[in-house]
Amino acid sequence: MFKWGIRNRLMFSYLSLILITLLLLGAYILHFFYQHTLTSLTSQLLIQSEITEKLLAGQYDQPNTKAALDNTIKTISANTDIRISVIALDGTVIADSWENPGLMENHSTRPELIDAVEKGQGTSIRFSTTLGENLLYVATPIRHNSATIGVLRLATTLTHVNQGFAEIRSALIISFLVASLLAIFISNHIAKRYTAPLESITVTAQEISEGNLSTRVHLHTGDELDVLARTLNNLTANLEEKINEITEEKRKLELILQNTNSSILLLDRYGHMLDYNQAAKDTFSITPDMLRLHNVQIIGNGLFNTAFQQAVETKEKRSIDLKFENNGNRHAFLVSLSPIISSDCQVSAVLAVFHDITALKEIQEHQADFIANASHELATPLTGILGFAETLLDGAIEDQELSTKFVRIIQAEAHRMNRLVKDLLQIAKLDAQNYRINVKTEVLSLDPLVSQAINDLALQWRQKELTLTVEAPPSPLSVLANADWLKQVFINLLDNAVKYTPQSGTIRLSWSQKDKDAVFTITNSGMGIPASDLPRIFDRFYRVERSRTRSTGGTGLGLAIVKYIVEMFNGSIEAKSEVGVSTTFIVRLPLTPGTKI
Ligand code: ADP
């Protein structure tokens, strides 16, 4: 992960400390050993030198001094590895235990000799060319009758010292290697102990940074790392909670945006689309590759773009009415453009909400049509009434026969107006959703209601000598409805049948059960309704031929009322007709539960 992790650095530090200490200690021990051995060897040689000097004391004034001395020192050093030399002050070797003194060179320049004469003793380590090894030389003066007459020199090989030194050095190197291995192991162990919690925290922190917020550090070191781990855990828990809250909020917002009926576009400050909801996708036929396109390329409306620019410039909400055509369907929108202001008071984006007011506009148009139609329908008989009343007042009232005729016309027009107002009141009632929801319903049998309608209109259909046939089912059918309104359905349909059936024609009424519905059918002979008019005959004020209905006194509202009522009781109505032959209306109403199917 890292080139030099904390663990490696710690381990290297521990290792360096241990190894440098061991090296220094080893070097000191070696040095100390060597010096100590040399010092003790030197002092031994000095003692031995003094003892030898005492042993040789009586031989200096002998006649055959040189030979005697040479013999004596050869005898003394015979079984030792000590070389004894007796040297005159002028450097002449008088006697030597290992060599022939006569063949030996002058020793006056030897440092140990000079020191012995000048300082009372002298030592020196030198490579002996004669023996081919290092020797330790110790020299002391020889005194006779209180005068220095020569120098006694003892020398010994340093082979033992060097051997001892080499052995200790080997032992120290082995110890150093073993200690190094142990040091590696221990420093690794210690470094691991200290860095393992840190590594655990690091790994967890990395997981957190990668988005895994459910992860936690599990440490019980009881030190500052423990506090750090707890803090990290708390931090992560808080972060997780906050992110969960934000995610939940975002999800809710997305749900609202996606399920709202209004089309929503999010545009950047330059007018490019950043996001959109499902409704916008459907309305503007947006495909994913249209993201980041300019609004003009998506909506293609200059008015919208102008309003958008104004919203960006003024940093204030703008609302406009917009008409838009998509796939041949015309849409009317109330568009609100809300700038989103960032912390530096700049417009970062604009939210465009398109409220579809197409239906509202249609209702408004229908209402305007309805008012115009109603006014027109009312104006026609009213004009008649006014006209005839004025004619009467202008003198026609004097003519008994004419005045009776005019008053009858006024009465007929007044009736027509009365019917129109009644129908309008019914439409107004049925139009109110609140009324439709709260209308009282009960289980009703169709038979008596149809019979009542037939009786109520008996005068009319008998006058026209119509043949009425009724086909009722063997067992009565019940539906859930309001008696007055349902009777109105049968009256309106039968009234139309009577009105549009020629003299001596036929009307057939039948009702029966089909699946879960009661199906009421009324067929009358006669002129019929052209196929092009059939889809519109349930519209308000729609009449097939105004002239045709003029004589019948129709308002054009009867079938609209029927459709309203039938749908209020969860039913349906349809019309079939063959021009010049017959017209049939079929009403379907759900049977009440419990009716045998
Ligand atoms: P109206 O008061 O004019 O009868 P309706 O809404 O009841 O109004 O009927 C609409 C139009 O449908 C009528 O004007 C008439 O032309 C036609 N119509 C309705 N019922 C029949 C029928 N049984 N036979 C033929 N035409 C009919």
Coordinates of C-alpha atoms and ligand atoms in Angstrom, one line a residue:
M1 CA 0.0 0.0 0.0
F2 CA 2.6 2.6 1.1
K3 CA 6.3 2.4 0.0
W4 CA 7.4 2.8 3.6
G5 CA 4.5 2.1 5.9
I6 CA 4.5 3.1 9.6
R7 CA 5.1 -0.5 10.6
N8 CA 8.2 -0.7 8.4
R9 CA 9.5 2.6 9.6
L10 CA 8.9 1.6 13.2
M11 CA 10.5 -1.7 12.6
F12 CA 13.5 -0.1 10.9
S13 CA 13.9 2.3 13.8
Y14 CA 13.8 -0.4 16.4
L15 CA 16.2 -2.6 14.4
S16 CA 18.7 0.2 13.8
L17 CA 18.6 1.1 17.5
I18 CA 19.2 -2.5 18.6
L19 CA 21.8 -3.3 16.0
I20 CA 23.8 -0.1 16.5
T21 CA 23.8 -0.6 20.3
L22 CA 24.9 -4.2 19.8
L23 CA 27.7 -3.2 17.4
L24 CA 29.0 -0.5 19.7
L25 CA 28.8 -2.8 22.7
G26 CA 30.6 -5.6 20.7
A27 CA 33.3 -3.2 19.5
Y28 CA 33.8 -1.9 23.0
I29 CA 34.0 -5.4 24.5
L30 CA 36.6 -6.4 21.9
H31 CA 38.6 -3.3 22.5
F32 CA 38.4 -3.7 26.2
F33 CA 39.3 -7.4 26.1
Y34 CA 42.4 -6.7 23.9
Q35 CA 43.6 -3.8 26.0
H36 CA 43.0 -5.6 29.3
T37 CA 44.8 -8.7 28.0
L38 CA 47.8 -6.6 26.8
T39 CA 48.0 -4.7 30.0
S40 CA 47.9 -7.8 32.2
L41 CA 50.5 -9.5 29.9
T42 CA 52.7 -6.4 30.1
S43 CA 52.5 -6.2 33.9
Q44 CA 53.3 -10.0 34.1
L45 CA 56.3 -9.5 31.9
L46 CA 57.4 -6.5 34.0
I47 CA 57.2 -8.6 37.2
Q48 CA 59.0 -11.4 35.5
S49 CA 61.6 -9.0 34.2
E50 CA 62.3 -7.7 37.7
I51 CA 62.5 -11.3 39.0
T52 CA 64.9 -12.2 36.2
E53 CA 67.0 -9.1 37.0
K54 CA 67.3 -10.3 40.6
L55 CA 68.2 -13.8 39.4
L56 CA 71.0 -12.4 37.2
A57 CA 72.3 -9.9 39.8
G58 CA 75.4 -11.9 40.8
Q59 CA 76.6 -12.6 37.3
Y60 CA 77.4 -9.1 35.9
D61 CA 80.9 -8.9 37.5
Q62 CA 81.8 -12.5 36.6
P63 CA 84.9 -13.0 34.4
N64 CA 83.0 -14.9 31.8
T65 CA 79.9 -12.6 32.0
K66 CA 78.6 -12.8 28.5
A67 CA 78.6 -16.6 28.2
A68 CA 77.4 -17.1 31.7
L69 CA 74.5 -14.7 31.2
D70 CA 73.6 -16.3 27.9
N71 CA 73.5 -19.7 29.5
T72 CA 71.5 -18.6 32.5
I73 CA 68.8 -16.9 30.5
K74 CA 68.6 -19.8 28.0
T75 CA 68.0 -22.1 31.0
I76 CA 65.4 -19.7 32.6
S77 CA 63.4 -19.4 29.4
A78 CA 63.8 -23.0 28.3
N79 CA 60.3 -24.2 29.2
T80 CA 58.5 -20.9 28.6
D81 CA 57.5 -18.9 25.6
I82 CA 59.3 -15.9 26.9
R83 CA 62.4 -14.6 25.2
I84 CA 64.9 -13.0 27.5
S85 CA 67.6 -10.6 26.2
V86 CA 70.3 -8.7 28.0
I87 CA 71.4 -5.6 26.2
A88 CA 74.2 -3.3 27.0
L89 CA 73.5 0.5 27.2
D90 CA 75.2 1.0 23.8
G91 CA 72.6 -1.4 22.2
T92 CA 74.9 -4.5 22.0
V93 CA 73.0 -7.7 22.7
I94 CA 75.0 -9.5 25.4
A95 CA 72.8 -12.5 25.8
D96 CA 69.5 -13.8 24.2
S97 CA 67.5 -16.9 25.1
W98 CA 66.3 -17.6 21.6
E99 CA 69.1 -16.3 19.3
N100 CA 72.9 -16.1 19.1
P101 CA 73.7 -12.7 20.5
G102 CA 76.9 -12.4 18.4
L103 CA 74.8 -12.5 15.3
M104 CA 72.2 -10.0 16.4
E105 CA 72.3 -6.3 15.3
N106 CA 72.6 -3.3 17.6
H107 CA 69.4 -2.6 19.5
S108 CA 70.1 1.0 20.6
T109 CA 67.2 2.4 18.5
R110 CA 64.5 0.0 20.0
P111 CA 61.9 2.2 21.6
E112 CA 61.4 -0.1 24.7
L113 CA 65.2 0.2 25.3
I114 CA 65.2 3.9 25.1
D115 CA 62.1 4.1 27.4
A116 CA 63.7 1.7 29.9
V117 CA 66.8 3.8 30.2
E118 CA 65.0 7.1 30.3
K119 CA 61.7 6.2 32.2
G120 CA 62.6 3.1 34.1
Q121 CA 60.6 0.8 31.9
G122 CA 59.6 0.4 28.3
T123 CA 57.1 -1.6 26.3
S124 CA 56.6 -2.1 22.6
I125 CA 54.6 -4.3 20.2
R126 CA 56.5 -5.0 17.0
F127 CA 56.5 -7.4 14.2
S128 CA 59.4 -9.7 14.5
T129 CA 61.0 -10.3 11.1
T130 CA 63.0 -13.1 12.7
L131 CA 59.9 -14.9 14.0
G132 CA 57.4 -13.6 11.5
E133 CA 54.8 -12.6 14.1
N134 CA 53.9 -9.8 16.5
L135 CA 55.8 -9.7 19.8
L136 CA 55.3 -7.8 23.0
Y137 CA 58.5 -6.3 24.3
V138 CA 59.0 -5.2 27.9
A139 CA 62.3 -3.7 29.0
T140 CA 63.7 -2.7 32.5
P141 CA 67.1 -1.3 33.4
I142 CA 69.8 -3.6 35.0
R143 CA 71.3 -1.9 38.0
H144 CA 74.6 -2.7 39.5
N145 CA 75.9 -0.8 42.5
S146 CA 73.2 1.8 41.9
A147 CA 74.2 2.4 38.3
T148 CA 72.4 1.3 35.2
I149 CA 74.6 -1.0 33.3
G150 CA 72.3 -2.4 30.8
V151 CA 68.7 -3.3 29.9
L152 CA 66.9 -6.6 30.5
R153 CA 64.3 -7.2 27.8
L154 CA 61.5 -9.8 28.0
A155 CA 59.4 -10.6 24.9
T156 CA 56.5 -12.9 24.3
T157 CA 54.5 -13.8 21.3
L158 CA 50.9 -12.3 21.0
T159 CA 49.6 -15.4 19.3
H160 CA 47.5 -16.4 22.5
V161 CA 46.2 -12.9 22.8
N162 CA 45.2 -12.8 19.1
Q163 CA 43.7 -16.2 19.3
G164 CA 41.6 -15.2 22.4
F165 CA 40.7 -12.0 20.6
A166 CA 39.6 -14.0 17.5
E167 CA 37.5 -16.4 19.6
I168 CA 35.7 -13.6 21.4
R169 CA 35.2 -11.8 18.1
S170 CA 33.6 -15.0 16.6
A171 CA 31.4 -15.4 19.7
L172 CA 30.4 -11.8 19.5
I173 CA 29.6 -12.1 15.7
I174 CA 27.4 -15.2 16.4
S175 CA 25.7 -13.4 19.3
F176 CA 25.2 -10.3 17.1
L177 CA 23.6 -12.4 14.4
V178 CA 21.3 -14.3 16.9
A179 CA 20.5 -10.9 18.5
S180 CA 19.8 -9.4 15.1
L181 CA 17.3 -12.2 14.3
L182 CA 15.7 -11.8 17.7
A183 CA 15.7 -8.0 17.2
I184 CA 14.0 -8.4 13.8
F185 CA 11.4 -10.7 15.4
I186 CA 10.8 -8.4 18.4
S187 CA 10.8 -5.2 16.5
N188 CA 8.4 -6.7 14.0
H189 CA 6.2 -7.8 16.9
I190 CA 6.3 -4.5 18.7
A191 CA 5.8 -2.5 15.5
K192 CA 2.8 -4.8 14.7
R193 CA 1.3 -4.2 18.1
Y194 CA 1.4 -0.5 17.6
T195 CA 0.5 -0.4 14.0
A196 CA -2.3 -3.1 13.9
P197 CA -4.9 -0.7 15.4
L198 CA -3.8 2.0 13.1
E199 CA -4.0 -0.3 10.1
S200 CA -7.5 -1.4 11.2
I201 CA -8.6 2.3 11.4
T202 CA -7.0 3.0 8.0
V203 CA -8.7 0.0 6.4
T204 CA -12.1 1.0 7.9
A205 CA -11.6 4.7 6.9
Q206 CA -10.9 3.5 3.3
E207 CA -14.0 1.4 3.3
I208 CA -16.0 4.4 4.5
S209 CA -14.5 6.6 1.8
E210 CA -15.6 4.0 -0.7
G211 CA -19.2 4.3 0.5
N212 CA -19.5 1.4 3.0
L213 CA -20.9 3.3 5.9
S214 CA -22.1 0.2 7.8
T215 CA -18.5 -0.7 8.6
R216 CA -17.1 0.0 12.1
V217 CA -13.7 -0.2 13.8
H218 CA -13.5 -2.7 16.7
L219 CA -10.6 -1.7 19.0
H220 CA -10.0 -2.0 22.7
T221 CA -6.5 -0.6 23.2
G222 CA -7.5 1.7 26.0
D223 CA -5.3 4.5 24.6
E224 CA -5.6 7.4 22.2
L225 CA -6.3 5.0 19.3
D226 CA -9.3 3.8 21.2
V227 CA -10.6 7.3 21.3
L228 CA -9.8 7.8 17.6
A229 CA -11.7 4.6 16.7
R230 CA -14.7 5.6 18.8
T231 CA -14.7 9.0 17.2
L232 CA -14.5 7.5 13.7
N233 CA -17.3 5.1 14.5
N234 CA -19.5 8.0 15.8
L235 CA -18.6 10.0 12.8
T236 CA -19.6 7.2 10.4
A237 CA -22.8 6.5 12.3
N238 CA -23.8 10.2 12.1
L239 CA -22.8 10.3 8.4
E240 CA -24.8 7.1 7.7
E241 CA -27.8 8.5 9.5
K242 CA -27.6 11.8 7.6
I243 CA -27.1 10.0 4.3
N244 CA -30.0 7.7 5.0
E245 CA -32.1 10.8 5.8
I246 CA -31.0 12.5 2.6
T247 CA -31.6 9.3 0.6
E248 CA -35.0 8.9 2.1
E249 CA -35.8 12.6 1.3
K250 CA -34.4 12.2 -2.2
R251 CA -36.5 9.0 -2.7
K252 CA -39.6 10.8 -1.5
L253 CA -38.9 13.8 -3.8
E254 CA -38.3 11.5 -6.7
L255 CA -41.5 9.6 -6.0
I256 CA -43.4 12.9 -5.9
L257 CA -41.7 14.2 -9.0
Q258 CA -42.2 10.9 -10.9
N259 CA -45.9 10.5 -9.8
T260 CA -47.0 14.0 -10.2
N261 CA -49.2 14.7 -13.2
S262 CA -47.4 17.9 -14.0
S263 CA -44.5 17.8 -16.3
I264 CA -41.3 19.0 -14.6
L265 CA -38.0 20.0 -16.3
L266 CA -34.8 21.1 -14.5
L267 CA -32.8 23.4 -16.7
D268 CA -29.3 24.8 -16.1
R269 CA -28.9 28.6 -16.1
Y270 CA -28.2 28.5 -19.9
G271 CA -31.4 26.6 -20.7
H272 CA -30.0 23.1 -21.1
M273 CA -32.1 20.2 -19.6
L274 CA -30.5 18.6 -16.6
D275 CA -33.4 16.4 -15.5
Y276 CA -37.0 15.5 -16.2
N277 CA -39.9 13.5 -14.7
Q278 CA -42.1 10.8 -16.3
A279 CA -44.9 13.2 -17.1
A280 CA -42.4 15.5 -19.0
K281 CA -41.0 12.5 -20.8
D282 CA -44.5 11.6 -22.1
T283 CA -45.5 15.1 -22.9
F284 CA -42.4 16.2 -24.7
S285 CA -41.4 12.7 -26.0
I286 CA -38.0 13.0 -24.2
T287 CA -35.4 10.3 -24.8
P288 CA -32.4 9.8 -22.6
D289 CA -30.0 11.1 -25.3
M290 CA -31.9 14.5 -25.1
L291 CA -30.3 15.3 -21.7
R292 CA -28.2 18.5 -21.9
L293 CA -30.1 19.7 -25.0
H294 CA -31.4 23.3 -25.1
N295 CA -35.0 23.8 -24.1
V296 CA -35.7 25.2 -27.6
Q297 CA -34.7 21.8 -29.0
I298 CA -36.9 20.0 -26.6
I299 CA -40.0 22.2 -26.3
G300 CA -39.5 24.3 -29.4
N301 CA -41.3 27.2 -28.0
G302 CA -39.8 30.7 -28.1
L303 CA -42.3 32.0 -25.6
F304 CA -41.1 29.5 -23.0
N305 CA -37.5 30.4 -23.7
T306 CA -38.1 34.1 -23.3
A307 CA -39.9 33.5 -20.0
F308 CA -37.0 31.3 -18.9
Q309 CA -34.4 34.0 -19.7
Q310 CA -36.5 36.6 -17.8
A311 CA -36.6 34.2 -14.8
V312 CA -32.8 33.9 -14.9
E313 CA -32.2 37.6 -15.3
T314 CA -34.7 38.8 -12.7
K315 CA -34.0 35.8 -10.4
E316 CA -37.8 35.8 -9.8
K317 CA -40.6 33.2 -10.5
R318 CA -42.4 33.6 -13.8
S319 CA -45.7 32.1 -14.9
I320 CA -46.9 31.8 -18.5
D321 CA -49.8 30.2 -20.4
L322 CA -48.5 27.9 -23.1
K323 CA -50.2 25.9 -25.9
F324 CA -48.3 22.9 -27.2
E325 CA -49.1 20.3 -29.7
N326 CA -47.8 16.7 -29.3
N327 CA -48.7 13.8 -31.5
G328 CA -51.7 15.7 -32.8
N329 CA -53.0 16.4 -29.3
R330 CA -53.3 20.0 -28.2
H331 CA -52.2 20.7 -24.7
A332 CA -52.7 23.8 -22.6
F333 CA -50.2 24.5 -19.8
L334 CA -49.8 26.9 -17.0
V335 CA -46.0 27.0 -16.7
S336 CA -44.2 28.2 -13.6
L337 CA -40.5 28.9 -13.9
S338 CA -38.7 29.0 -10.5
P339 CA -35.1 30.0 -10.4
I340 CA -32.9 28.1 -7.9
I341 CA -30.5 30.5 -6.3
S342 CA -27.1 29.2 -5.1
S343 CA -25.2 30.4 -2.0
D344 CA -23.3 32.9 -4.1
C345 CA -26.6 34.5 -5.2
Q346 CA -26.3 33.2 -8.7
V347 CA -29.1 31.3 -10.6
S348 CA -27.8 27.7 -10.6
A349 CA -30.8 26.1 -12.3
V350 CA -34.4 26.8 -13.1
L351 CA -37.3 24.4 -12.3
A352 CA -40.0 24.5 -14.9
V353 CA -43.4 23.0 -13.8
F354 CA -46.0 22.5 -16.5
H355 CA -49.5 22.2 -15.0
D356 CA -51.7 20.6 -17.7
I357 CA -54.8 22.8 -17.8
T358 CA -56.1 21.3 -21.0
A359 CA -59.1 19.7 -19.2
L360 CA -59.7 22.9 -17.3
K361 CA -59.7 24.9 -20.5
E362 CA -62.0 22.4 -22.1
I363 CA -64.4 22.6 -19.1
Q364 CA -64.3 26.4 -19.4
E365 CA -65.0 26.2 -23.1
H366 CA -67.8 23.7 -22.4
Q367 CA -69.2 25.9 -19.8
A368 CA -69.2 28.9 -22.1
D369 CA -70.8 26.7 -24.8
F370 CA -73.4 25.5 -22.3
I371 CA -74.3 29.0 -21.2
A372 CA -74.5 30.2 -24.8
N373 CA -76.7 27.2 -25.7
A374 CA -78.9 27.5 -22.6
S375 CA -79.3 31.3 -23.2
H376 CA -80.1 30.6 -26.8
E377 CA -82.6 27.8 -25.9
L378 CA -84.3 30.1 -23.4
A379 CA -84.2 33.1 -25.7
T380 CA -86.2 31.4 -28.4
P381 CA -89.4 30.8 -26.5
L382 CA -89.0 34.1 -24.7
T383 CA -88.8 35.9 -27.9
G384 CA -92.0 34.1 -29.0
I385 CA -93.7 35.0 -25.7
L386 CA -92.7 38.7 -25.9
G387 CA -93.7 38.9 -29.6
F388 CA -97.1 37.4 -29.1
A389 CA -97.7 39.4 -25.9
E390 CA -96.8 42.6 -27.8
T391 CA -99.1 41.7 -30.7
L392 CA -101.9 41.1 -28.2
L393 CA -101.3 44.5 -26.6
D394 CA -101.1 46.1 -30.0
G395 CA -104.8 45.2 -30.6
A396 CA -105.0 41.5 -31.4
I397 CA -106.5 41.0 -27.9
E398 CA -109.7 42.5 -29.3
D399 CA -110.0 39.5 -31.7
Q400 CA -111.3 36.7 -29.5
E401 CA -110.2 33.9 -31.8
L402 CA -106.7 35.3 -32.5
S403 CA -106.1 36.2 -28.9
T404 CA -107.0 32.7 -27.8
K405 CA -104.5 31.3 -30.4
F406 CA -101.8 33.6 -29.3
V407 CA -102.3 32.9 -25.6
R408 CA -102.1 29.2 -26.3
I409 CA -98.8 29.8 -28.2
I410 CA -97.5 31.8 -25.2
Q411 CA -98.6 29.0 -22.9
A412 CA -96.8 26.4 -25.1
E413 CA -93.6 28.5 -25.1
A414 CA -93.9 29.0 -21.4
H415 CA -94.2 25.2 -20.9
R416 CA -91.2 24.7 -23.1
M417 CA -89.2 27.2 -21.0
N418 CA -90.4 25.5 -17.9
R419 CA -89.2 22.1 -19.2
L420 CA -85.9 23.7 -20.2
V421 CA -85.4 25.2 -16.8
K422 CA -86.4 21.9 -15.1
D423 CA -83.9 20.0 -17.2
L424 CA -81.2 22.6 -16.6
L425 CA -81.8 22.4 -12.9
Q426 CA -81.5 18.6 -13.1
I427 CA -78.3 18.9 -15.1
A428 CA -76.9 21.4 -12.6
K429 CA -77.7 19.0 -9.8
L430 CA -76.2 16.0 -11.6
D431 CA -73.1 18.0 -12.6
A432 CA -72.2 18.6 -9.0
Q433 CA -69.8 15.9 -7.9
N434 CA -70.7 16.4 -4.3
Y435 CA -74.4 15.7 -5.1
R436 CA -73.6 12.6 -7.1
I437 CA -71.5 11.2 -4.3
N438 CA -74.0 11.8 -1.6
V439 CA -77.2 10.8 -3.5
K440 CA -79.3 8.4 -1.4
T441 CA -79.5 4.9 -3.0
E442 CA -81.6 1.8 -2.2
V443 CA -82.2 -1.6 -3.6
L444 CA -84.9 -1.1 -6.2
S445 CA -86.9 -3.6 -8.4
L446 CA -87.0 -2.5 -12.0
D447 CA -90.6 -3.7 -12.7
P448 CA -92.6 -1.1 -10.7
L449 CA -90.4 1.8 -11.9
V450 CA -90.8 0.9 -15.6
S451 CA -94.6 0.4 -15.0
Q452 CA -94.8 3.8 -13.4
A453 CA -93.1 5.4 -16.4
I454 CA -95.5 3.6 -18.7
N455 CA -98.4 4.9 -16.7
D456 CA -97.1 8.4 -16.4
L457 CA -96.8 8.7 -20.2
A458 CA -100.0 6.7 -21.0
L459 CA -101.8 9.7 -22.3
Q460 CA -99.1 10.5 -24.8
W461 CA -98.5 7.0 -26.2
R462 CA -102.2 6.3 -26.3
Q463 CA -102.9 9.5 -28.1
K464 CA -100.5 8.5 -30.9
E465 CA -102.0 5.0 -30.9
L466 CA -98.7 3.4 -30.4
T467 CA -98.4 -0.4 -29.7
L468 CA -96.4 -0.9 -26.5
T469 CA -95.0 -4.4 -25.8
V470 CA -93.3 -5.1 -22.5
E471 CA -91.0 -8.1 -21.8
A472 CA -90.3 -8.5 -18.1
P473 CA -88.1 -11.3 -16.7
P474 CA -89.7 -14.1 -14.8
S475 CA -88.2 -13.0 -11.5
P476 CA -87.8 -9.3 -10.7
L477 CA -84.3 -7.7 -11.0
S478 CA -82.9 -5.4 -8.3
V479 CA -80.4 -2.6 -8.7
L480 CA -78.8 -0.2 -6.3
A481 CA -80.1 3.3 -7.2
N482 CA -82.2 6.3 -6.3
A483 CA -85.9 5.7 -7.2
D484 CA -86.7 9.2 -8.5
W485 CA -83.6 9.4 -10.7
L486 CA -84.0 5.9 -12.1
K487 CA -87.6 6.5 -12.9
Q488 CA -86.4 9.7 -14.7
V489 CA -84.2 7.5 -16.9
F490 CA -87.2 5.4 -18.0
I491 CA -89.5 8.4 -18.4
N492 CA -86.9 10.3 -20.6
L493 CA -86.2 7.2 -22.7
L494 CA -90.0 6.4 -23.1
D495 CA -90.8 10.0 -23.7
N496 CA -88.2 10.1 -26.5
A497 CA -89.6 6.9 -27.9
V498 CA -93.1 8.3 -27.9
K499 CA -92.0 11.6 -29.4
Y500 CA -89.9 10.1 -32.2
T501 CA -92.2 7.2 -33.1
P502 CA -94.7 8.1 -35.9
Q503 CA -98.4 7.7 -35.3
S504 CA -99.5 4.0 -34.8
G505 CA -95.8 2.9 -34.5
T506 CA -94.5 0.4 -32.0
I507 CA -92.4 0.6 -28.8
R508 CA -90.9 -2.5 -27.2
L509 CA -89.6 -2.4 -23.7
S510 CA -87.7 -5.3 -22.1
W511 CA -85.3 -5.9 -19.3
S512 CA -83.4 -9.0 -18.4
Q513 CA -80.3 -10.2 -16.6
K514 CA -77.0 -10.5 -18.5
D515 CA -74.0 -11.7 -16.4
K516 CA -73.9 -9.4 -13.4
D517 CA -76.0 -6.7 -15.0
A518 CA -79.6 -5.8 -15.5
V519 CA -80.1 -4.8 -19.1
F520 CA -83.0 -2.6 -20.0
T521 CA -83.8 -2.2 -23.7
I522 CA -86.2 0.2 -25.4
T523 CA -86.8 0.0 -29.1
N524 CA -89.1 2.2 -31.2
S525 CA -89.9 2.2 -34.8
G526 CA -89.5 5.3 -36.8
M527 CA -87.1 7.6 -38.5
G528 CA -84.1 6.5 -36.5
I529 CA -80.8 8.4 -35.9
P530 CA -78.1 8.7 -38.6
A531 CA -74.9 6.9 -37.7
S532 CA -72.9 10.2 -37.9
D533 CA -75.2 11.7 -35.1
L534 CA -75.2 8.6 -32.8
P535 CA -71.9 9.4 -31.0
R536 CA -73.2 12.9 -30.1
I537 CA -76.8 12.3 -29.0
F538 CA -75.8 12.2 -25.3
D539 CA -74.2 15.7 -25.5
R540 CA -76.1 18.5 -23.9
F541 CA -78.4 20.4 -26.3
Y542 CA -77.6 18.1 -29.1
R543 CA -80.5 17.3 -31.4
V544 CA -80.3 15.4 -34.6
E545 CA -82.3 17.9 -36.5
R546 CA -83.5 21.1 -34.8
S547 CA -86.5 21.3 -37.1
R548 CA -87.4 17.7 -36.2
T549 CA -87.5 18.3 -32.5
R550 CA -89.0 21.7 -32.8
S551 CA -92.5 20.2 -33.0
T552 CA -91.8 17.7 -30.3
G553 CA -90.8 20.4 -27.8
G554 CA -87.5 18.7 -27.0
T555 CA -84.8 20.5 -25.1
G556 CA -81.8 18.4 -26.2
L557 CA -81.1 17.6 -22.6
G558 CA -83.1 14.5 -22.0
L559 CA -80.4 11.9 -23.1
A560 CA -77.6 13.9 -21.4
I561 CA -79.6 13.6 -18.1
V562 CA -80.1 9.9 -18.7
K563 CA -76.4 9.3 -19.3
Y564 CA -75.5 11.3 -16.1
I565 CA -78.0 9.3 -14.0
V566 CA -76.9 5.8 -15.4
E567 CA -73.3 6.6 -14.8
M568 CA -74.0 7.9 -11.3
F569 CA -75.2 4.3 -10.5
N570 CA -72.2 2.7 -12.2
G571 CA -74.1 1.8 -15.3
S572 CA -73.7 2.5 -19.0
I573 CA -75.9 3.4 -21.9
E574 CA -75.6 2.9 -25.7
A575 CA -77.7 3.7 -28.7
K576 CA -78.2 1.7 -31.9
S577 CA -80.3 2.8 -34.8
E578 CA -81.2 2.0 -38.4
V579 CA -82.4 5.1 -40.2
G580 CA -86.1 4.7 -41.3
V581 CA -86.5 1.5 -39.3
S582 CA -85.9 1.8 -35.5
T583 CA -83.9 3.2 -32.6
T584 CA -82.7 1.2 -29.6
F585 CA -81.3 2.4 -26.3
I586 CA -79.6 -0.2 -24.1
V587 CA -79.1 0.6 -20.4
R588 CA -76.8 -1.6 -18.2
L589 CA -76.9 -1.4 -14.5
P590 CA -75.1 -3.6 -12.0
L591 CA -77.4 -6.0 -10.2
T592 CA -77.4 -5.8 -6.4
P593 CA -75.2 -8.4 -4.7
G594 CA -77.3 -11.4 -3.7
T595 CA -79.2 -11.5 -7.0
K596 CA -79.1 -15.0 -8.4
I597 CA -76.8 -15.1 -11.4
Ligands
ADP1 P1 -84.7 16.0 -26.9 O1 -85.3 16.8 -25.8 O2 -84.5 16.9 -28.1 O3 -85.5 14.8 -27.2 P2 -82.7 14.3 -26.1 O4 -81.4 14.5 -25.5 O5 -83.7 13.4 -25.4 O6 -83.3 15.7 -26.5 O7 -82.4 13.6 -27.5 C1 -81.4 14.1 -28.3 C2 -81.8 13.8 -29.8 O8 -81.7 12.4 -30.1 C3 -83.2 14.2 -30.1 O9 -83.3 15.5 -30.5 C4 -83.6 13.3 -31.2 O10 -83.2 13.8 -32.4 C5 -82.7 12.0 -31.0 N1 -83.5 11.0 -30.3 C6 -83.6 10.7 -29.0 N2 -84.4 9.6 -28.8 C7 -84.8 9.2 -30.0 C8 -85.6 8.1 -30.4 N3 -86.1 7.2 -29.6 N4 -85.8 7.9 -31.8 C9 -85.2 8.8 -32.6 N5 -84.4 9.8 -32.3 C10 -84.2 10.0 -31.0

